[in-house]
Amino acid sequence: MAADDAQLLERLLAGEQKAFKELVSTYQSAMRAVAYAIVGNRHADEIVQDAWLSVVRNLSGFEGRSSLKTWLLTITANSAKSRYKQNRREVLLDDLPSPHGTIDDDRFSSSDGHWLVAPFAWHQDTPEALLTESELRECLEHTLLSLSELQSSVLLLRERQGLELEEICNLLEISLSNVRVLLHRARLKVFATVEHFEETGEC
């Protein structure tokens, strides 16, 4: 167990309210992404609430064999799977339409998957540049909402939460190849939105 986890766990076990607030603010979004992928938007918040109750009840039994983050996400995934076991969805790789479609694989290097030519380069801190970034962020959020539940969750768990692909596989109980496809297709749609915004300045 990492030193930061050990320190936070000690504070949690001591009943420090500030520690619980830190725990929730740090991991709530990742837990919701896991719940969303398994049960969908309608029940995700209920699952997360159930997971937090389970965390509080079982905190004293946490043995540190994994990180706190992995433990929390596993509890969330298990809560979702047990509650909605009979309604378990199969992984669908069919794409839903996104606002600006997608882009072709040939825009990327075959060796490392990076852009051959980057789509944009806004690095200035001018008011105009910051406004542009804010507008683009809104466009990207709109695109994320258009993705399938699994695509959106895999993308968020990988890009925002920094989970390894194998961790995502274990949490969502889908194969590594499916995770790769879901992530790749989601990224292509996000990149299409970026290119559209760069060309038109609009969502």
CSV table of N, CA and C in Angstrom, one decimal, residues 11-78:
chain,number,residue,atom,x,y,z
A,11,ARG,N,-6.2,8.2,8.9
A,11,ARG,CA,-7.1,9.3,9.2
A,11,ARG,C,-8.6,8.8,9.2
A,12,LEU,N,-8.9,8.0,8.2
A,12,LEU,CA,-10.2,7.5,8.0
A,12,LEU,C,-10.6,6.7,9.2
A,13,LEU,N,-9.8,5.8,9.6
A,13,LEU,CA,-10.1,4.9,10.7
A,13,LEU,C,-10.2,5.6,12.0
A,14,ALA,N,-9.5,6.8,12.1
A,14,ALA,CA,-9.6,7.6,13.3
A,14,ALA,C,-10.9,8.5,13.3
A,15,GLY,N,-11.7,8.3,12.2
A,15,GLY,CA,-13.0,9.0,12.1
A,15,GLY,C,-12.9,10.5,11.7
A,16,GLU,N,-11.8,10.9,11.0
A,16,GLU,CA,-11.6,12.3,10.7
A,16,GLU,C,-12.6,12.6,9.5
A,17,GLN,N,-13.5,13.5,9.7
A,17,GLN,CA,-14.4,13.9,8.6
A,17,GLN,C,-13.8,14.5,7.4
A,18,LYS,N,-12.7,15.2,7.6
A,18,LYS,CA,-12.0,15.8,6.4
A,18,LYS,C,-11.4,14.8,5.5
A,19,ALA,N,-11.0,13.7,6.1
A,19,ALA,CA,-10.4,12.6,5.4
A,19,ALA,C,-11.5,11.9,4.5
A,20,PHE,N,-12.7,11.7,5.1
A,20,PHE,CA,-13.8,11.2,4.3
A,20,PHE,C,-14.2,12.1,3.1
A,21,LYS,N,-14.2,13.4,3.4
A,21,LYS,CA,-14.5,14.3,2.3
A,21,LYS,C,-13.5,14.2,1.2
A,22,GLU,N,-12.2,14.1,1.6
A,22,GLU,CA,-11.1,13.9,0.6
A,22,GLU,C,-11.3,12.7,-0.2
A,23,LEU,N,-11.7,11.6,0.4
A,23,LEU,CA,-11.9,10.3,-0.2
A,23,LEU,C,-13.0,10.4,-1.3
A,24,VAL,N,-14.1,11.0,-0.9
A,24,VAL,CA,-15.2,11.2,-1.8
A,24,VAL,C,-14.9,12.0,-3.0
A,25,SER,N,-14.3,13.2,-2.7
A,25,SER,CA,-14.0,14.1,-3.8
A,25,SER,C,-13.0,13.5,-4.8
A,26,THR,N,-12.1,12.7,-4.3
A,26,THR,CA,-11.0,12.1,-5.1
A,26,THR,C,-11.6,11.0,-6.0
A,27,TYR,N,-12.4,10.1,-5.4
A,27,TYR,CA,-12.8,8.9,-6.1
A,27,TYR,C,-14.3,8.8,-6.6
A,28,GLN,N,-15.1,9.8,-6.2
A,28,GLN,CA,-16.5,9.7,-6.6
A,28,GLN,C,-16.7,9.6,-8.1
A,29,SER,N,-16.0,10.4,-8.9
A,29,SER,CA,-16.2,10.3,-10.4
A,29,SER,C,-15.8,9.0,-11.0
A,30,ALA,N,-14.7,8.5,-10.5
A,30,ALA,CA,-14.3,7.2,-11.0
A,30,ALA,C,-15.2,6.1,-10.6
A,31,MET,N,-15.8,6.1,-9.4
A,31,MET,CA,-16.8,5.1,-9.0
A,31,MET,C,-18.0,5.2,-9.8
A,32,ARG,N,-18.4,6.4,-10.1
A,32,ARG,CA,-19.6,6.6,-11.0
A,32,ARG,C,-19.4,6.1,-12.4
A,33,ALA,N,-18.2,6.3,-12.9
A,33,ALA,CA,-17.9,5.8,-14.3
A,33,ALA,C,-18.0,4.3,-14.3
A,34,VAL,N,-17.5,3.6,-13.3
A,34,VAL,CA,-17.6,2.2,-13.2
A,34,VAL,C,-19.1,1.7,-13.1
A,35,ALA,N,-19.8,2.4,-12.2
A,35,ALA,CA,-21.3,2.0,-12.1
A,35,ALA,C,-22.0,2.3,-13.4
A,36,TYR,N,-21.7,3.4,-14.0
A,36,TYR,CA,-22.4,3.8,-15.3
A,36,TYR,C,-22.2,2.8,-16.4
A,37,ALA,N,-20.9,2.2,-16.4
A,37,ALA,CA,-20.6,1.2,-17.4
A,37,ALA,C,-21.4,-0.1,-17.3
A,38,ILE,N,-21.7,-0.4,-16.0
A,38,ILE,CA,-22.3,-1.7,-15.7
A,38,ILE,C,-23.8,-1.6,-15.7
A,39,VAL,N,-24.4,-0.6,-15.1
A,39,VAL,CA,-25.8,-0.5,-14.9
A,39,VAL,C,-26.5,0.6,-15.7
A,40,GLY,N,-25.7,1.5,-16.3
A,40,GLY,CA,-26.3,2.6,-17.0
A,40,GLY,C,-26.6,3.8,-16.2
A,41,ASN,N,-27.0,4.9,-16.8
A,41,ASN,CA,-27.2,6.2,-16.1
A,41,ASN,C,-28.3,6.1,-15.1
A,42,ARG,N,-29.3,5.4,-15.3
A,42,ARG,CA,-30.5,5.4,-14.5
A,42,ARG,C,-30.2,5.0,-13.0
A,43,HIS,N,-29.3,4.0,-12.9
A,43,HIS,CA,-29.1,3.4,-11.5
A,43,HIS,C,-27.7,3.7,-11.0
A,44,ALA,N,-26.9,4.4,-11.8
A,44,ALA,CA,-25.5,4.6,-11.4
A,44,ALA,C,-25.3,5.3,-10.0
A,45,ASP,N,-26.1,6.3,-9.8
A,45,ASP,CA,-26.0,7.1,-8.5
A,45,ASP,C,-26.4,6.2,-7.3
A,46,GLU,N,-27.4,5.4,-7.5
A,46,GLU,CA,-27.8,4.5,-6.4
A,46,GLU,C,-26.7,3.5,-6.1
A,47,ILE,N,-26.0,3.0,-7.2
A,47,ILE,CA,-25.0,2.0,-7.0
A,47,ILE,C,-23.8,2.7,-6.2
A,48,VAL,N,-23.5,3.9,-6.6
A,48,VAL,CA,-22.4,4.6,-5.9
A,48,VAL,C,-22.7,4.8,-4.4
A,49,GLN,N,-23.9,5.2,-4.1
A,49,GLN,CA,-24.4,5.4,-2.7
A,49,GLN,C,-24.2,4.0,-2.0
A,50,ASP,N,-24.7,2.9,-2.6
A,50,ASP,CA,-24.5,1.6,-2.0
A,50,ASP,C,-23.1,1.3,-1.7
A,51,ALA,N,-22.3,1.6,-2.7
A,51,ALA,CA,-20.8,1.3,-2.6
A,51,ALA,C,-20.2,2.1,-1.4
A,52,TRP,N,-20.6,3.4,-1.3
A,52,TRP,CA,-20.0,4.1,-0.1
A,52,TRP,C,-20.4,3.6,1.2
A,53,LEU,N,-21.7,3.1,1.3
A,53,LEU,CA,-22.1,2.5,2.5
A,53,LEU,C,-21.3,1.2,2.8
A,54,SER,N,-21.0,0.5,1.8
A,54,SER,CA,-20.2,-0.7,2.0
A,54,SER,C,-18.8,-0.4,2.4
A,55,VAL,N,-18.2,0.7,1.8
A,55,VAL,CA,-16.9,1.2,2.1
A,55,VAL,C,-16.8,1.5,3.6
A,56,VAL,N,-17.8,2.3,4.1
A,56,VAL,CA,-17.8,2.7,5.5
A,56,VAL,C,-17.9,1.5,6.4
A,57,ARG,N,-18.7,0.5,6.0
A,57,ARG,CA,-18.9,-0.7,6.9
A,57,ARG,C,-17.6,-1.6,6.9
A,58,ASN,N,-16.9,-1.6,5.8
A,58,ASN,CA,-15.8,-2.5,5.7
A,58,ASN,C,-14.4,-1.9,5.8
A,59,LEU,N,-14.4,-0.6,6.1
A,59,LEU,CA,-13.1,0.1,6.1
A,59,LEU,C,-12.1,-0.5,7.0
A,60,SER,N,-12.5,-0.9,8.2
A,60,SER,CA,-11.6,-1.5,9.2
A,60,SER,C,-11.0,-2.8,8.7
A,61,GLY,N,-11.7,-3.5,7.7
A,61,GLY,CA,-11.2,-4.7,7.2
A,61,GLY,C,-10.3,-4.6,6.0
A,62,PHE,N,-10.1,-3.4,5.5
A,62,PHE,CA,-9.2,-3.2,4.4
A,62,PHE,C,-7.7,-3.5,4.7
A,63,GLU,N,-7.2,-4.5,4.0
A,63,GLU,CA,-5.8,-5.0,4.4
A,63,GLU,C,-4.7,-4.4,3.6
A,64,GLY,N,-5.0,-3.5,2.6
A,64,GLY,CA,-4.0,-2.9,1.9
A,64,GLY,C,-3.3,-3.7,0.8
A,65,ARG,N,-4.0,-4.8,0.4
A,65,ARG,CA,-3.4,-5.6,-0.7
A,65,ARG,C,-3.4,-4.9,-2.0
A,66,SER,N,-4.3,-4.0,-2.2
A,66,SER,CA,-4.4,-3.2,-3.4
A,66,SER,C,-4.4,-1.7,-2.9
A,67,SER,N,-4.4,-0.8,-3.9
A,67,SER,CA,-4.5,0.6,-3.6
A,67,SER,C,-6.0,0.9,-3.1
A,68,LEU,N,-6.1,2.0,-2.4
A,68,LEU,CA,-7.5,2.4,-2.0
A,68,LEU,C,-8.4,2.6,-3.2
A,69,LYS,N,-7.8,3.1,-4.2
A,69,LYS,CA,-8.6,3.4,-5.5
A,69,LYS,C,-9.1,2.1,-6.0
A,70,THR,N,-8.3,1.1,-6.2
A,70,THR,CA,-8.7,-0.2,-6.7
A,70,THR,C,-9.7,-0.9,-5.8
A,71,TRP,N,-9.5,-0.8,-4.5
A,71,TRP,CA,-10.5,-1.3,-3.6
A,71,TRP,C,-11.9,-0.7,-3.7
A,72,LEU,N,-11.9,0.6,-3.8
A,72,LEU,CA,-13.2,1.4,-3.9
A,72,LEU,C,-13.9,1.0,-5.3
A,73,LEU,N,-13.1,0.9,-6.3
A,73,LEU,CA,-13.7,0.6,-7.6
A,73,LEU,C,-14.2,-0.8,-7.7
A,74,THR,N,-13.5,-1.7,-7.0
A,74,THR,CA,-13.9,-3.1,-7.0
A,74,THR,C,-15.2,-3.2,-6.2
A,75,ILE,N,-15.3,-2.5,-5.1
A,75,ILE,CA,-16.6,-2.5,-4.3
A,75,ILE,C,-17.7,-2.0,-5.2
A,76,THR,N,-17.5,-0.9,-5.9
A,76,THR,CA,-18.5,-0.3,-6.8
A,76,THR,C,-18.9,-1.3,-7.9
A,77,ALA,N,-17.9,-1.9,-8.5
A,77,ALA,CA,-18.2,-2.9,-9.6
A,77,ALA,C,-19.0,-4.1,-9.0
A,78,ASN,N,-18.6,-4.6,-7.9
A,78,ASN,CA,-19.3,-5.8,-7.3
A,78,ASN,C,-20.7,-5.4,-6.9
